[in-house]
Short mmCIF file of C-alpha atoms and ligand atoms in Angstrom, two decimals:
data_model
loop_
_atom_site.label_atom_id
_atom_site.label_comp_id
_atom_site.label_asym_id
_atom_site.label_seq_id
_atom_site.Cartn_x
_atom_site.Cartn_y
_atom_site.Cartn_z
CA MET A 1 -1.18 -10.88 -18.74
CA CYS A 2 0.65 -10.69 -15.40
CA LEU A 3 0.19 -7.39 -13.53
CA PHE A 4 3.84 -7.02 -12.58
CA CYS A 5 5.02 -7.91 -16.12
CA ASN A 6 2.82 -4.99 -17.24
CA VAL A 7 4.49 -2.70 -14.69
CA ILE A 8 7.91 -3.86 -15.96
CA GLU A 9 6.85 -3.11 -19.54
CA LYS A 10 5.45 0.28 -18.41
CA LYS A 11 1.94 -0.69 -19.58
CA THR A 12 0.67 -0.21 -16.03
CA PRO A 13 1.79 2.98 -14.23
CA ALA A 14 3.74 2.69 -10.99
CA THR A 15 5.89 4.92 -8.82
CA VAL A 16 9.29 3.46 -9.60
CA VAL A 17 12.02 4.12 -7.04
CA TYR A 18 14.79 2.10 -8.69
CA GLU A 19 15.33 -0.16 -11.68
CA ASP A 20 18.22 -1.92 -13.36
CA GLU A 21 18.72 -4.78 -15.80
CA HIS A 22 17.70 -7.36 -13.19
CA ALA A 23 14.76 -5.89 -11.28
CA ILE A 24 12.36 -3.00 -10.78
CA ALA A 25 11.31 -1.48 -7.46
CA PHE A 26 8.07 0.50 -7.11
CA ARG A 27 5.77 1.66 -4.33
CA ASP A 28 2.97 -0.67 -3.25
CA ILE A 29 -0.44 0.73 -4.18
CA ARG A 30 -1.75 -0.17 -0.70
CA PRO A 31 1.13 0.59 1.67
CA MET A 32 1.29 -1.30 4.96
CA ALA A 33 4.06 0.89 6.39
CA PRO A 34 5.43 4.41 5.78
CA THR A 35 7.81 2.81 3.27
CA HIS A 36 6.39 -0.13 1.30
CA VAL A 37 8.24 -0.94 -1.91
CA LEU A 38 7.95 -4.07 -4.05
CA VAL A 39 11.09 -5.48 -5.67
CA VAL A 40 10.27 -7.55 -8.74
CA PRO A 41 12.66 -9.43 -11.04
CA ARG A 42 12.25 -8.72 -14.75
CA LYS A 43 12.05 -12.47 -15.28
CA HIS A 44 8.53 -13.81 -14.67
CA ILE A 45 8.73 -16.43 -11.91
CA SER A 46 5.35 -17.23 -10.30
CA GLY A 47 6.59 -17.71 -6.76
CA ILE A 48 9.09 -19.34 -4.44
CA ARG A 49 7.65 -22.75 -5.29
CA ASP A 50 8.57 -22.24 -8.94
CA LEU A 51 12.22 -21.33 -8.37
CA SER A 52 14.84 -23.41 -10.10
CA ALA A 53 18.62 -23.49 -9.87
CA ASP A 54 18.68 -21.23 -12.95
CA ASP A 55 17.11 -18.46 -10.84
CA VAL A 56 19.83 -18.28 -8.19
CA THR A 57 21.45 -15.18 -9.69
CA THR A 58 18.11 -13.49 -10.32
CA ILE A 59 17.02 -13.93 -6.71
CA GLY A 60 20.38 -12.76 -5.43
CA GLN A 61 20.00 -9.59 -7.54
CA VAL A 62 16.49 -9.04 -6.14
CA PHE A 63 17.90 -9.07 -2.60
CA LEU A 64 20.69 -6.69 -3.57
CA VAL A 65 18.08 -4.33 -5.04
CA ALA A 66 16.00 -4.67 -1.84
CA ARG A 67 19.04 -3.63 0.19
CA HIS A 68 19.69 -0.72 -2.17
CA VAL A 69 16.06 0.45 -1.85
CA ALA A 70 16.28 0.25 1.95
CA LYS A 71 19.34 2.44 1.79
CA LEU A 72 17.70 4.93 -0.62
CA GLU A 73 14.64 5.12 1.63
CA GLY A 74 16.77 5.76 4.73
CA LEU A 75 15.72 2.55 6.48
CA GLU A 76 19.10 1.13 7.44
CA ALA A 77 19.56 2.98 10.73
CA HIS A 78 16.35 1.69 12.32
CA GLY A 79 15.96 -1.57 10.44
CA TYR A 80 13.32 -2.87 8.09
CA ARG A 81 11.52 -6.02 7.08
CA LEU A 82 11.64 -8.04 3.84
CA VAL A 83 8.62 -10.27 3.15
CA VAL A 84 7.95 -12.87 0.47
CA ASN A 85 4.47 -14.40 0.48
CA ASP A 86 4.07 -17.75 -1.26
CA GLY A 87 0.65 -19.26 -1.83
CA ASP A 88 -2.81 -18.65 -0.45
CA ALA A 89 -2.11 -19.21 3.25
CA ALA A 90 0.55 -16.51 3.18
CA GLY A 91 -1.71 -14.13 1.27
CA GLN A 92 0.07 -14.09 -2.07
CA THR A 93 -2.15 -12.17 -4.50
CA VAL A 94 0.19 -11.43 -7.41
CA HIS A 95 1.82 -14.49 -8.92
CA HIS A 96 5.06 -12.87 -10.06
CA ILE A 97 7.66 -13.30 -7.35
CA HIS A 98 8.41 -10.14 -5.36
CA VAL A 99 10.01 -8.99 -2.14
CA HIS A 100 8.16 -6.45 0.01
CA VAL A 101 10.50 -3.86 1.56
CA LEU A 102 8.73 -2.50 4.64
CA GLY A 103 10.06 0.20 6.93
CA GLY A 104 9.46 3.41 8.81
CA ARG A 105 7.78 1.77 11.80
CA ASN A 106 8.34 -1.12 14.19
CA PHE A 107 7.13 -4.61 13.25
CA ALA A 108 5.71 -7.29 15.51
CA TRP A 109 7.07 -10.84 15.72
CA PRO A 110 5.53 -13.32 15.12
CA PRO A 111 3.89 -11.73 12.08
CA GLY A 112 0.10 -11.85 11.71
P1 5GP B 201 1.33 -10.23 -2.33
O1 5GP B 201 0.00 -10.16 -1.62
O2 5GP B 201 1.21 -11.06 -3.59
O3 5GP B 201 2.48 -10.65 -1.47
O4 5GP B 201 1.67 -8.73 -2.74
C1 5GP B 201 1.10 -8.10 -3.83
C2 5GP B 201 1.14 -6.62 -3.54
O5 5GP B 201 0.90 -5.92 -4.74
C3 5GP B 201 0.10 -6.14 -2.52
O6 5GP B 201 0.75 -5.57 -1.41
C4 5GP B 201 -0.73 -5.12 -3.32
O7 5GP B 201 -1.11 -3.99 -2.55
C5 5GP B 201 0.20 -4.75 -4.45
N1 5GP B 201 -0.47 -4.35 -5.67
C6 5GP B 201 -1.55 -4.94 -6.23
N2 5GP B 201 -1.89 -4.33 -7.38
C7 5GP B 201 -0.99 -3.31 -7.53
C8 5GP B 201 -0.81 -2.30 -8.55
O8 5GP B 201 -1.54 -2.22 -9.54
N3 5GP B 201 0.21 -1.43 -8.36
C9 5GP B 201 1.04 -1.49 -7.27
N4 5GP B 201 2.01 -0.57 -7.19
N5 5GP B 201 0.91 -2.42 -6.33
C10 5GP B 201 -0.09 -3.32 -6.45
ZN1 ZN B 202 4.91 -11.49 -14.49
#
């Protein structure tokens, strides 16, 4: 079964920072920044490539939760980065769509 579906169902432990009826936000097990939170919709969608028009509201809610997490984590003053990896070239490893909320340091552009 999908790792993030197991986190949603509380079968896999995670440090949850926020959750509501649309999405759950929990700390990444291998943080790449002082704040690194994953925002995951409760609906299993494998990735950006699998989005359909039915998912428009779900994805909008995920971004609202990402903004809320950034606020909770005190990232708004200095700024933060949202990342969505899709497919192998981007380094997607978990095939349940998620937004990385990264903050607490400066980020280079272009990304690596
Ligand atoms: P992706 O590479 O698919 O964009 O992101 C997947 C993320 O999930 C990675 O940053 C990885 O560290 C994180 N991750 C993998 N397994 C677990 C886990 O069991 N718990 C948590 N909290 N994060 C995980
Ligand atoms: Zn899933």
